[in-house]
Amino acid sequence: MAMVDGSEQIVVRHNGPLAGEVRVPGAKNSVLKLMATALLTDGVTTLTNVPDIADVAIMADLLAAIGVTTAWHPTEDRTLLLTNRGEISPVAPYELVERIRASINVLGPLLTRCGKVRLSLPGGDDFGSRPIDMHMKGLEAMGATFEIRHGYVDAHADRLHGATVTFDFPSVGATENILTAAVFAKGTTVIDNAAREPEIGDLCNFLVEMGSDIEGIGSSTLVVHGVERGSLRPVTHEVVPDRIQAATYIAAAAVTHGEIRLRNARCEHMEMLLRRFADMGLEITPQEDGMTVWSSGRLRSIDVATLPYPGIATDYKPLIVTMISVGEGVGIVTENLYPGRFRYIEELQRLGADISTDGHHAVVRGVAQLSGAPVRAPDIRAGAALVVAGLAAEGETVISGIHHIDRGYDDIVGRLRALGAHIERR
Ligand code: UD1
């Protein structure tokens, strides 16, 4: 499993156009959910195209505490084996849950399988409060009762029943928990205004392969016909490619005016983003199994607002802000999901970016050249954006706090170096 060392740094030096080919790893935001969903079935679940990232190791620790053991396949690359012997303890302790937001994804599977669960309130990235009221409301409609005491949530439901759950907002995590909980519920559950992220499609497909009955996959109305407990089977499933990591390599090519080929990337999962990248002057050509990206001149600025899928994901935003900050003109970037998610801007300013914020808007004025400096990664995506900024900054950029980057990026240093970047860990 990927190791985390708090003292390491990534050092990036300005260099010319990136060139070559990069294989995009599997998606963090899918694999963590698939791992949690392995709680639903006894036997050995096999996941392929698994990114070697710290969050996978943390989720493995959490599942081990609950009763599912995880190991890398002895010979197959990036293949994870999850063994569920049916001895499940539906308790998710604080020390593990507080480390990743996705730990909340054990709630649905444990409740529907065991009829009860005791879960520490979740942590994760530090961008403002991330409540779980929608998860609880949806599960309550299905017959669950909740009690919150001493930082723990206790949930009960001998057997959940089907219900219509209508979200005010298409929450990714809440959609996933209702979906997995509905698998063993009695009757039919309808999830209205469900989140439609490709990682949710991946979870639906995984559940169907295991024997669940789900209609409307990919749409905002998911219909789940409950099946009997014990009727799912363990399967082998390939994790969907990571669109955020893909966007990171595109951004790296963009700010260095490079030409790269992305393998194992899905253009159809990034449609809106790729359209906006084209508006910025990037030439992106879909290929079988990926795309080519060419950045021939200075980028043009754009205005962007983050939205649930199929809109521009909030996780792309630090990359887009970085790209605009070395582009031509002024761009306004609006955050609609996490009000606090502008903390990395101070770090970009240290590199010479001209950005001001007003509420949930960032006004980015392109500068001709960033200049290298020591910076600190505040979270996963912002950390990766600082790496990208470092590629475009004259001199040396030293990024600390890279344990954040390791949470979601599978060997970003090796991948960028293979594209010709001057980058190292030390
Ligand atoms: C997931 C992703 C994260 C991404 C986010 C939005 C994972 C592990 N994380 O997070 O990278 O940035 O989707 O695309 O997959 N909310 C509530 N009450 C709830 C649930 C959510 O108010 O019960 C709010 C959140 O505070 C936030 C917004 O809804 O402001 C979006 O949250 P949600 O879609 O649930 O995101 P996550 O699943 O936490």
XYZ file of C-alpha atoms in Angstrom, residues 16 45 54 71 101 123 128 140-141 161 222 254 263-264 267 273 309 312 328 341 355 384 414-415 425:
25
model
C 9.651 22.991 -21.443
C -14.154 -9.548 -4.352
C -2.999 6.342 0.679
C -4.438 -7.507 0.028
C -14.750 11.249 4.034
C -13.844 13.653 8.574
C -15.843 23.483 5.506
C -34.955 7.259 7.826
C -37.465 7.200 4.972
C -37.961 -1.068 3.373
C -32.320 5.334 -9.727
C -1.589 22.839 -20.939
C -4.411 6.262 -22.019
C -7.219 4.740 -19.949
C -13.720 11.515 -22.792
C -14.606 20.045 -18.910
C -22.141 16.216 -12.700
C -17.720 21.121 -13.940
C -4.360 35.578 -21.165
C -12.622 25.643 -0.922
C -6.088 36.160 -7.823
C -1.877 18.561 -7.406
C 6.832 9.231 -11.725
C 4.088 9.912 -14.234
C 10.382 13.748 -4.126
